[in-house]
CSV table of C-alpha atoms in Angstrom, one decimal:
chain,number,residue,atom,x,y,z
A,1,MET,CA,111.4,-19.0,132.1
A,2,ALA,CA,110.2,-15.9,129.9
A,3,LEU,CA,111.5,-12.6,130.8
A,4,ASP,CA,108.2,-10.5,130.3
A,5,TYR,CA,108.6,-6.8,129.6
A,6,ALA,CA,106.7,-3.8,128.8
A,7,LEU,CA,108.2,-2.5,125.8
A,8,PHE,CA,108.8,1.4,125.4
A,9,LEU,CA,109.7,2.1,121.9
A,10,GLY,CA,110.2,5.9,122.2
A,11,CYS,CA,110.1,8.3,119.1
A,12,VAL,CA,113.3,7.8,116.7
A,13,ILE,CA,113.5,3.9,116.9
A,14,PRO,CA,109.8,3.2,115.4
A,15,THR,CA,110.1,6.2,113.1
A,16,ARG,CA,113.6,6.0,112.0
A,17,GLU,CA,116.0,3.4,113.3
A,18,PHE,CA,113.8,0.2,112.0
A,19,GLY,CA,117.0,-1.8,112.3
A,20,LEU,CA,117.6,-1.4,115.6
A,21,GLU,CA,113.8,-2.3,116.6
A,22,VAL,CA,114.1,-5.7,114.1
A,23,SER,CA,117.5,-6.8,115.4
A,24,ALA,CA,116.9,-6.3,119.2
A,25,LYS,CA,113.6,-8.0,118.9
A,26,LYS,CA,114.9,-11.1,117.2
A,27,VAL,CA,118.1,-11.0,119.5
A,28,LEU,CA,116.6,-10.7,122.7
A,29,GLU,CA,113.6,-13.0,121.6
A,30,ALA,CA,116.2,-15.7,121.4
A,31,PHE,CA,117.1,-15.5,124.9
A,32,ASP,CA,113.5,-15.8,125.9
A,33,VAL,CA,112.4,-12.2,126.5
A,34,LYS,CA,108.7,-11.6,125.8
A,35,PHE,CA,107.6,-8.0,124.7
A,36,HIS,CA,104.5,-6.7,125.4
A,37,GLU,CA,103.0,-3.6,123.7
A,38,MET,CA,102.4,-0.4,125.6
A,39,ILE,CA,99.3,1.0,124.1
A,40,GLY,CA,99.1,4.7,124.3
A,41,ALA,CA,102.6,5.3,125.0
A,42,GLY,CA,104.2,8.2,123.5
A,43,CYS,CA,107.3,10.5,123.7
A,44,CYS,CA,109.1,9.7,127.0
A,45,GLY,CA,109.3,13.3,127.7
A,46,THR,CA,112.6,14.1,126.2
A,47,ALA,CA,115.4,16.4,127.6
A,48,GLY,CA,115.4,18.9,125.0
A,49,PRO,CA,112.0,20.2,123.9
A,50,ILE,CA,110.3,19.4,127.1
A,51,ALA,CA,112.5,18.8,130.2
A,52,ALA,CA,114.4,21.9,129.5
A,53,VAL,CA,111.2,24.1,128.9
A,54,ASP,CA,109.3,23.0,132.1
A,55,PHE,CA,110.3,20.3,134.8
A,56,LEU,CA,106.8,19.4,135.9
A,57,THR,CA,105.5,18.8,132.5
A,58,MET,CA,108.3,16.5,132.0
A,59,ALA,CA,107.8,14.7,135.3
A,60,ALA,CA,103.9,14.1,134.4
A,61,ILE,CA,104.4,13.3,130.5
A,62,ALA,CA,107.2,10.7,132.0
A,63,ALA,CA,104.9,9.2,134.8
A,64,ARG,CA,102.0,8.9,132.0
A,65,ASN,CA,104.2,6.7,130.7
A,66,ILE,CA,105.3,4.5,133.6
A,67,CYS,CA,101.7,4.3,134.7
A,68,ILE,CA,100.8,2.5,131.6
A,69,ALA,CA,103.3,-0.3,132.5
A,70,GLU,CA,102.4,-0.3,136.0
A,71,GLU,CA,98.7,-1.1,134.9
A,72,MET,CA,100.3,-4.1,132.9
A,73,GLY,CA,102.2,-5.2,135.9
A,74,MET,CA,105.6,-5.2,134.0
A,75,ASP,CA,109.0,-3.7,134.2
A,76,ILE,CA,109.8,-1.5,131.4
A,77,ILE,CA,112.4,-2.3,129.1
A,78,THR,CA,113.4,0.2,126.2
A,79,PHE,CA,116.0,-0.1,123.4
A,80,CYS,CA,116.2,4.0,123.3
A,81,THR,CA,119.0,5.3,125.7
A,82,GLY,CA,117.6,8.5,125.9
A,83,CYS,CA,114.4,7.1,127.0
A,84,ALA,CA,116.0,4.9,129.5
A,85,GLY,CA,117.5,7.6,130.9
A,86,THR,CA,114.6,10.1,131.2
A,87,LEU,CA,112.0,7.5,132.1
A,88,GLY,CA,114.7,6.1,134.7
A,89,LYS,CA,115.0,9.3,136.2
A,90,TYR,CA,111.6,10.3,136.7
A,91,ASN,CA,110.9,6.8,138.1
A,92,LYS,CA,113.5,7.1,140.8
A,93,LEU,CA,112.4,10.7,141.4
A,94,LEU,CA,108.7,10.2,141.6
A,95,LYS,CA,109.6,6.9,144.1
A,96,GLU,CA,111.7,9.1,146.2
A,97,ASP,CA,110.1,12.6,146.4
A,98,GLU,CA,106.6,12.6,148.1
A,99,HIS,CA,106.0,16.1,147.3
A,100,LEU,CA,106.7,15.7,143.5
A,101,ARG,CA,104.7,12.7,143.4
A,102,GLU,CA,101.4,14.5,144.9
A,103,GLN,CA,102.1,17.2,142.4
A,104,VAL,CA,102.2,14.9,139.5
A,105,ASN,CA,99.6,12.6,140.4
A,106,GLU,CA,97.3,15.9,140.8
A,107,ILE,CA,98.0,16.5,137.0
A,108,LEU,CA,97.5,12.8,136.3
A,109,LYS,CA,94.0,12.4,138.0
A,110,ASP,CA,92.4,14.6,134.7
A,111,ILE,CA,93.4,11.5,132.6
A,112,ASN,CA,92.4,8.9,135.3
A,113,LYS,CA,96.2,7.7,136.0
A,114,GLU,CA,98.2,7.5,139.4
A,115,PHE,CA,101.8,7.0,139.7
A,116,LYS,CA,102.4,4.0,142.3
A,117,GLY,CA,106.0,3.6,142.0
A,118,LYS,CA,105.7,-0.3,141.6
A,119,ILE,CA,107.8,-1.0,138.5
A,120,GLU,CA,111.5,-0.6,137.2
A,121,VAL,CA,112.7,1.1,133.8
A,122,LYS,CA,115.3,-1.0,132.2
A,123,HIS,CA,117.6,-0.6,129.2
A,124,SER,CA,117.9,-3.5,126.9
A,125,LEU,CA,121.7,-3.3,127.8
A,126,ASP,CA,120.7,-3.9,131.6
A,127,VAL,CA,118.7,-7.2,130.6
A,128,LEU,CA,121.7,-8.3,128.2
A,129,VAL,CA,124.1,-7.8,131.1
A,130,ASN,CA,122.2,-8.4,134.2
A,131,ASP,CA,119.2,-10.4,133.3
A,132,ILE,CA,120.6,-12.6,130.5
A,133,GLY,CA,124.2,-12.6,131.4
A,134,LEU,CA,127.4,-12.9,129.4
A,135,ASP,CA,127.8,-16.3,129.8
A,136,LYS,CA,124.6,-17.4,128.2
A,137,ILE,CA,125.4,-14.8,125.5
A,138,LYS,CA,128.7,-16.5,125.0
A,139,ASN,CA,127.0,-19.9,124.6
A,140,SER,CA,124.7,-18.7,121.8
A,141,ILE,CA,127.5,-17.6,119.7
A,142,LYS,CA,127.8,-19.9,116.5
A,143,LYS,CA,130.3,-17.8,114.4
A,144,LYS,CA,132.9,-15.5,115.1
A,145,PHE,CA,134.3,-12.5,113.6
A,146,ASN,CA,137.9,-12.8,112.4
A,147,GLY,CA,140.1,-9.9,112.5
A,148,LEU,CA,137.2,-7.3,112.5
A,149,ASN,CA,138.1,-4.0,114.4
A,150,VAL,CA,135.2,-2.3,115.9
A,151,ALA,CA,135.0,0.9,117.4
A,152,ALA,CA,132.4,1.1,120.1
A,153,HIS,CA,130.3,4.1,120.9
A,154,ILE,CA,128.2,3.2,123.9
A,155,GLY,CA,126.4,6.6,124.1
A,156,CYS,CA,126.4,9.1,127.0
A,157,HIS,CA,122.9,8.1,128.5
A,158,ALA,CA,123.8,4.3,128.7
A,159,VAL,CA,125.9,5.2,131.6
A,160,ARG,CA,125.6,8.7,132.5
A,161,PRO,CA,124.1,10.1,135.2
A,162,SER,CA,125.7,7.5,137.0
A,163,ASP,CA,123.5,7.8,139.9
A,164,ILE,CA,120.5,6.8,137.8
A,165,ARG,CA,122.2,4.5,135.3
A,166,LYS,CA,124.1,2.6,137.5
A,167,PHE,CA,125.2,0.4,134.4
A,168,ASP,CA,129.0,0.9,134.2
A,169,SER,CA,131.6,3.3,135.1
A,170,PRO,CA,130.5,6.8,133.6
A,171,GLU,CA,134.1,7.6,132.8
A,172,ARG,CA,135.6,4.4,131.5
A,173,PRO,CA,132.9,1.8,130.3
A,174,ILE,CA,134.1,-1.8,129.6
A,175,LEU,CA,131.0,-3.8,129.4
A,176,PHE,CA,130.0,-2.8,125.9
A,177,ASP,CA,133.2,-3.6,124.8
A,178,GLN,CA,133.1,-7.0,126.5
A,179,LEU,CA,129.6,-7.5,124.8
A,180,ILE,CA,131.2,-6.8,121.4
A,181,GLU,CA,134.2,-9.1,122.0
A,182,LEU,CA,131.9,-11.9,122.6
A,183,THR,CA,131.5,-12.1,118.9
A,184,GLY,CA,135.1,-12.5,118.3
A,185,ALA,CA,135.7,-8.9,117.1
A,186,LYS,CA,138.2,-6.6,118.7
A,187,SER,CA,136.9,-3.4,120.4
A,188,ILE,CA,139.7,-1.0,119.5
A,189,ASN,CA,140.5,2.3,121.4
A,190,PHE,CA,140.3,5.8,120.0
A,191,LEU,CA,140.9,8.9,121.0
A,192,GLY,CA,137.9,10.7,122.6
A,193,LYS,CA,136.1,7.4,122.6
A,194,ASN,CA,133.7,8.2,125.6
A,195,LEU,CA,133.0,11.7,124.2
A,196,CYS,CA,129.6,12.5,123.2
A,197,CYS,CA,128.6,12.1,119.3
A,198,GLY,CA,126.7,15.5,119.3
A,199,ALA,CA,123.2,13.9,118.5
A,200,GLY,CA,121.8,16.1,121.2
A,201,LEU,CA,122.2,19.1,118.9
A,202,ILE,CA,120.5,18.0,115.7
A,203,GLY,CA,117.9,20.4,114.6
A,204,VAL,CA,119.1,22.9,117.4
A,205,ALA,CA,122.6,23.6,115.9
A,206,ASP,CA,123.2,21.6,113.2
A,207,ASP,CA,126.6,23.0,112.4
A,208,TYR,CA,128.0,22.2,116.0
A,209,SER,CA,126.4,18.8,116.1
A,210,LEU,CA,128.3,18.1,112.7
A,211,ALA,CA,131.6,19.5,113.9
A,212,LEU,CA,131.3,17.4,116.9
A,213,VAL,CA,130.7,14.0,115.3
A,214,ARG,CA,133.3,14.7,112.3
A,215,GLU,CA,136.2,15.0,115.3
A,216,LYS,CA,134.9,11.5,116.3
A,217,LEU,CA,134.7,10.1,112.9
A,218,ILE,CA,138.3,11.4,112.1
A,219,LYS,CA,139.8,9.7,115.1
A,220,VAL,CA,137.7,6.2,114.6
A,221,LYS,CA,138.9,6.2,111.1
A,222,ALA,CA,142.6,6.9,112.1
A,223,ALA,CA,142.2,4.0,114.8
A,224,GLY,CA,141.9,1.5,111.9
A,225,ALA,CA,138.2,0.8,112.4
A,226,ASP,CA,136.3,-1.5,110.1
A,227,CYS,CA,133.0,-0.5,111.4
A,228,MET,CA,131.3,1.2,114.3
A,229,CYS,CA,129.1,-0.4,116.7
A,230,THR,CA,126.3,1.5,118.7
A,231,ILE,CA,123.5,0.7,121.2
A,232,CYS,CA,121.7,4.2,121.2
A,233,ALA,CA,119.3,4.8,118.3
A,234,ALA,CA,120.4,8.8,118.4
A,235,CYS,CA,124.0,7.8,118.1
A,236,HIS,CA,123.6,5.4,115.3
A,237,LEU,CA,121.2,8.0,113.5
A,238,GLN,CA,124.1,10.4,113.9
A,239,TYR,CA,127.0,8.3,112.8
A,240,GLU,CA,125.0,7.3,109.5
A,241,MET,CA,123.5,10.6,108.7
A,242,SER,CA,126.6,12.8,109.5
A,243,GLN,CA,128.9,10.6,107.3
A,244,LEU,CA,126.2,11.3,104.5
A,245,SER,CA,126.3,15.1,104.9
A,246,LEU,CA,129.8,15.3,105.3
A,247,LYS,CA,130.2,13.6,101.9
A,248,THR,CA,127.8,15.7,100.1
A,249,LYS,CA,128.9,19.1,101.5
A,250,PHE,CA,132.6,18.8,102.3
A,251,LYS,CA,133.2,15.9,100.1
A,252,GLU,CA,134.8,13.9,103.0
A,253,ASP,CA,134.2,10.6,102.6
A,254,TYR,CA,134.7,8.3,105.6
A,255,ASN,CA,132.7,5.0,104.8
A,256,ILE,CA,132.5,3.5,108.0
A,257,PRO,CA,129.5,1.1,108.2
A,258,VAL,CA,127.6,1.8,111.4
A,259,LEU,CA,125.8,-1.3,113.0
A,260,HIS,CA,123.6,-1.7,115.9
A,261,TYR,CA,125.0,-4.0,118.7
A,262,TYR,CA,122.2,-6.5,118.2
A,263,GLN,CA,123.1,-6.6,114.2
A,264,LEU,CA,126.5,-7.5,115.4
A,265,LEU,CA,125.5,-10.0,118.0
A,266,GLY,CA,122.8,-11.7,115.6
A,267,LEU,CA,125.1,-12.1,113.0
A,268,SER,CA,127.5,-14.3,115.1
A,269,MET,CA,124.5,-16.2,116.5
A,270,GLY,CA,123.8,-17.4,113.1
A,271,VAL,CA,120.9,-14.9,112.0
A,272,LYS,CA,120.7,-14.1,108.8
A,273,PRO,CA,121.1,-10.9,107.7
A,274,GLU,CA,117.8,-10.0,106.4
A,275,GLU,CA,116.4,-11.1,109.7
A,276,ILE,CA,118.3,-8.5,111.5
A,277,ALA,CA,117.4,-5.7,108.8
A,278,LEU,CA,121.2,-5.2,108.0
A,279,GLN,CA,119.9,-3.8,104.6
A,280,THR,CA,118.6,-0.9,106.5
A,281,VAL,CA,122.1,0.2,107.3
A,282,LYS,CA,123.0,3.2,105.2
A,283,ILE,CA,127.0,2.4,104.6
A,284,LYS,CA,127.2,-1.0,103.2
A,285,ALA,CA,128.6,-3.3,105.8
A,286,ASP,CA,129.8,-6.0,103.3
A,287,ASN,CA,133.4,-5.7,104.5
A,288,VAL,CA,131.8,-6.7,108.2
A,289,LEU,CA,130.1,-9.8,106.5
A,290,ALA,CA,133.3,-10.8,104.9
A,291,LYS,CA,135.0,-11.4,108.2
A,292,LEU,CA,132.3,-13.7,109.5
A,293,LYS,CA,133.6,-17.3,110.0
B,1,MET,CA,123.6,46.2,133.2
B,2,LYS,CA,121.3,45.6,136.1
B,3,LEU,CA,122.3,43.1,138.9
B,4,ASN,CA,119.7,40.9,140.7
B,5,PRO,CA,121.5,39.5,143.6
B,6,LYS,CA,118.4,37.3,144.4
B,7,PHE,CA,118.5,35.4,141.1
B,8,LYS,CA,120.3,32.9,142.6
B,9,ASP,CA,117.8,32.1,145.1
B,10,GLU,CA,115.3,31.9,142.4
B,11,ILE,CA,117.1,29.1,140.8
B,12,THR,CA,117.8,27.2,144.0
B,13,LYS,CA,114.2,27.0,144.4
B,14,ILE,CA,113.7,25.0,141.2
B,15,HIS,CA,114.6,21.3,140.9
B,16,GLY,CA,118.0,20.9,139.6
B,17,GLY,CA,119.0,24.2,140.6
B,18,GLU,CA,119.4,23.8,144.2
B,19,LYS,CA,123.2,23.2,144.4
B,20,ILE,CA,124.3,26.5,142.1
B,21,LYS,CA,125.6,28.3,145.3
B,22,LEU,CA,128.4,25.4,145.7
B,23,CYS,CA,130.0,26.4,142.5
B,24,TYR,CA,133.5,28.0,143.2
B,25,GLN,CA,134.3,28.4,139.4
B,26,CYS,CA,137.1,26.1,138.8
B,27,GLY,CA,135.9,25.5,135.1
B,28,THR,CA,135.8,21.6,135.5
B,29,CYS,CA,132.6,21.7,133.8
B,30,SER,CA,133.5,23.8,130.7
B,31,GLY,CA,137.0,21.7,130.3
B,32,SER,CA,134.6,18.8,130.1
B,33,CYS,CA,132.3,20.1,128.0
B,34,PRO,CA,132.5,18.5,124.2
B,35,ILE,CA,130.4,21.7,122.9
B,36,THR,CA,132.9,24.0,124.7
B,37,PHE,CA,135.7,22.1,122.5
B,38,ILE,CA,133.5,23.0,119.5
B,39,THR,CA,132.5,26.7,120.6
B,40,LYS,CA,133.5,28.9,123.5
B,41,ALA,CA,130.1,30.6,122.9
B,42,TYR,CA,128.9,27.8,125.1
B,43,ASN,CA,130.5,28.0,128.5
B,44,PRO,CA,128.8,26.5,131.5
B,45,ARG,CA,131.0,28.0,133.9
B,46,GLY,CA,130.5,31.4,132.4
B,47,PHE,CA,126.7,31.0,132.6
B,48,ILE,CA,126.8,29.9,136.1
B,49,GLN,CA,128.9,32.8,137.1
B,50,MET,CA,126.4,35.3,135.5
B,51,ALA,CA,123.6,33.5,137.4
B,52,LEU,CA,125.6,34.0,140.6
B,53,LEU,CA,126.4,37.4,139.9
B,54,GLY,CA,122.8,38.1,139.3
B,55,LEU,CA,123.1,39.0,135.5
B,56,LYS,CA,119.4,37.5,135.2
B,57,GLU,CA,118.4,39.3,131.7
B,58,GLU,CA,121.9,38.8,130.2
B,59,VAL,CA,121.9,35.1,131.0
B,60,LEU,CA,118.5,34.5,130.0
B,61,THR,CA,118.6,36.1,126.7
B,62,ASN,CA,121.8,34.3,125.7
B,63,LYS,CA,120.6,31.7,123.2
B,64,ASN,CA,123.8,29.9,123.8
B,65,ILE,CA,122.5,28.2,127.0
B,66,TRP,CA,120.4,26.0,125.0
B,67,LEU,CA,123.3,24.4,123.4
B,68,CYS,CA,123.8,21.6,126.1
B,69,THR,CA,123.7,18.1,124.5
B,70,GLY,CA,123.1,16.4,127.8
B,71,CYS,CA,126.0,14.2,127.9
B,72,TYR,CA,126.5,14.7,131.7
B,73,SER,CA,130.2,14.9,131.7
B,74,CYS,CA,130.0,18.0,133.7
B,75,TYR,CA,127.8,16.3,136.2
B,76,GLU,CA,130.0,13.3,136.6
B,77,ARG,CA,133.0,15.4,137.2
B,78,CYS,CA,131.9,18.4,139.2
B,79,PRO,CA,133.8,18.5,142.5
B,80,GLN,CA,131.4,20.5,144.1
B,81,GLY,CA,128.2,18.3,142.9
B,82,VAL,CA,126.6,21.4,141.4
B,83,GLU,CA,125.2,19.3,139.0
B,84,PRO,CA,125.9,21.9,135.9
B,85,ALA,CA,123.8,20.2,133.2
B,86,TYR,CA,120.8,20.5,135.5
B,87,VAL,CA,121.5,24.1,136.5
B,88,ILE,CA,121.9,25.3,133.0
B,89,ARG,CA,118.5,23.3,132.3
B,90,VAL,CA,117.0,25.4,134.9
B,91,LEU,CA,118.0,28.6,133.1
B,92,CYS,CA,116.6,27.3,130.0
B,93,SER,CA,113.4,26.7,131.8
B,94,LEU,CA,113.4,30.3,133.4
B,95,ALA,CA,114.2,31.5,130.0
B,96,ALA,CA,111.3,29.8,128.4
B,97,LYS,CA,109.0,31.4,131.0
B,98,THR,CA,110.4,34.7,129.6
B,99,GLY,CA,109.4,33.9,126.0
B,100,ASN,CA,112.8,33.1,125.1
B,101,ILE,CA,112.9,29.6,123.4
B,102,PRO,CA,114.7,28.6,120.3
B,103,ALA,CA,112.4,27.9,117.2
B,104,ALA,CA,113.8,24.5,117.1
B,105,THR,CA,112.8,23.4,120.6
B,106,LYS,CA,109.3,25.2,120.4
B,107,ALA,CA,108.8,23.1,117.1
B,108,GLY,CA,110.0,19.9,118.8
B,109,ALA,CA,107.6,20.4,121.8
B,110,GLN,CA,104.7,21.3,119.3
B,111,THR,CA,105.1,18.2,117.6
B,112,ILE,CA,105.2,16.3,120.5
B,113,LEU,CA,101.8,17.9,121.4
B,114,LYS,CA,100.4,17.1,117.9
B,115,GLN,CA,101.7,13.7,117.3
B,116,GLY,CA,102.5,12.3,120.9
B,117,LEU,CA,105.9,11.6,119.5
B,118,LEU,CA,108.8,13.8,118.7
B,119,ALA,CA,108.7,12.5,115.0
B,120,GLN,CA,106.3,12.5,112.2
B,121,VAL,CA,104.4,9.2,111.8
B,122,THR,CA,103.9,9.4,107.9
B,123,ASP,CA,102.6,6.7,105.4
B,124,PHE,CA,106.1,6.1,104.3
B,125,VAL,CA,107.0,5.2,107.9
B,126,GLN,CA,104.0,2.9,108.1
B,127,LYS,CA,105.0,1.1,105.1
B,128,GLN,CA,108.5,0.7,106.0
B,129,ARG,CA,107.5,-0.8,109.2
B,130,GLU,CA,105.1,-3.3,107.3
B,131,LYS,CA,107.8,-4.3,104.7
B,132,LEU,CA,110.1,-5.3,107.6
B,133,GLY,CA,107.5,-7.0,109.6
B,134,LEU,CA,107.0,-4.7,112.3
B,135,SER,CA,103.4,-3.6,113.6
B,136,ARG,CA,101.9,-0.2,112.5
B,137,ILE,CA,102.6,2.5,115.1
B,138,GLY,CA,99.1,2.7,116.8
B,139,GLN,CA,97.8,5.1,119.6
B,140,THR,CA,100.5,7.5,121.1
B,141,GLY,CA,98.5,8.8,123.8
B,142,VAL,CA,98.3,12.1,122.4
B,143,GLU,CA,95.1,13.4,124.0
B,144,GLU,CA,96.2,12.7,127.5
B,145,VAL,CA,99.6,14.4,126.7
B,146,GLN,CA,97.5,17.6,125.4
B,147,LYS,CA,95.6,17.5,128.7
B,148,ILE,CA,98.8,17.3,130.9
B,149,ALA,CA,100.4,20.1,128.8
B,150,LYS,CA,96.9,22.1,129.4
B,151,LYS,CA,96.8,21.8,132.9
B,152,THR,CA,100.7,22.9,133.4
B,153,GLY,CA,100.5,25.5,130.9
B,154,PHE,CA,103.3,23.9,128.7
B,155,ASP,CA,100.8,24.5,125.5
B,156,LYS,CA,100.9,28.4,125.8
B,157,LEU,CA,105.0,28.2,126.8
B,158,VAL,CA,105.6,26.7,123.5
B,159,GLY,CA,103.0,28.8,121.5
B,160,LEU,CA,100.0,26.4,121.2
């Protein structure tokens, strides 16, 4: 039976992280997930420029997006961890808080929309683990990575705030490591593994953002990682772009390829590298491919 | 230095700021904060203390309150359930209403109001998408977003 979802792409993925969009679609479609375009969906409302400036505007913009999926009669799936966090939060708040719902619906009246509270918002991680299941994923594996050390970075919003995300432990998540290890790779430990990558400060305070990600890269390198694996578009962008800037600005070369999880899984499901847009990865991942048996 | 003892009551009335008075200044938030680790200029415990003391102007004009990355470590660990990440966000929104918004935040908000997305949809982007077999980016609902922003006054807040 097909799993039908309204696909919420967000901002970063369709304009910058093409590899994530291509690989997530390819891999999830193999498990009978069907994506339906959300016509007219835009930015989720995002924490920085909107939520930190005005709460009610944020709630209304999130609700507008949710309404599109409600009209389609489908739950939302998003590959973006930030969008899963914001849309998930406001979906829950608007369902529970009648006063807020009234305020928001008053605003939405002008655009002929009404939040009804009929759908759920899911991250593709939720779909992988809860709807498809680890066993089914395991059975789809055709090739295994041999001796590949992966530094996993799940990203804050996949697990926090835990009263909204309810995916895994907010402090010591393990499901993402289990997903990685299905491919035969080893998810290694490193200091500060669950700390923020600093992507939230890109453009706001670039020096602090770079200082934070540099701390992480040093520890990933020291732990002997062959590559990093992310699920979040912003984290992925941060780990790749920061390696490029650390190289040009400070002559520090970490040379750690960063793969989207769907690329790692896709390779081990026997999908060709170009079908999961492996060529879009900015730090060549030949060492990863060499360990696929 | 002017103290405004009613400032904390103003905060508790805004969504996310309700629990600020429960703070007993243990500093778990700052101790868990990845940004405090990088720079002592960002100190959530200190910002909450300033707010509780009524140092309204000092805290709202402090541009460092905008340095939260939104990792929610403080939110998970606060023993009093103050939800520091949300409290800081309330401080930012109050700062915004007095005209104190960082240029980058303002620019980001303006992009969303003009494009519907927090990103530029350029020809390059559309061509890259086509090359990878992805459909072109279509409607982003930007007119509807503009209507919402006009109704809530958000457009004026961010200088549009």
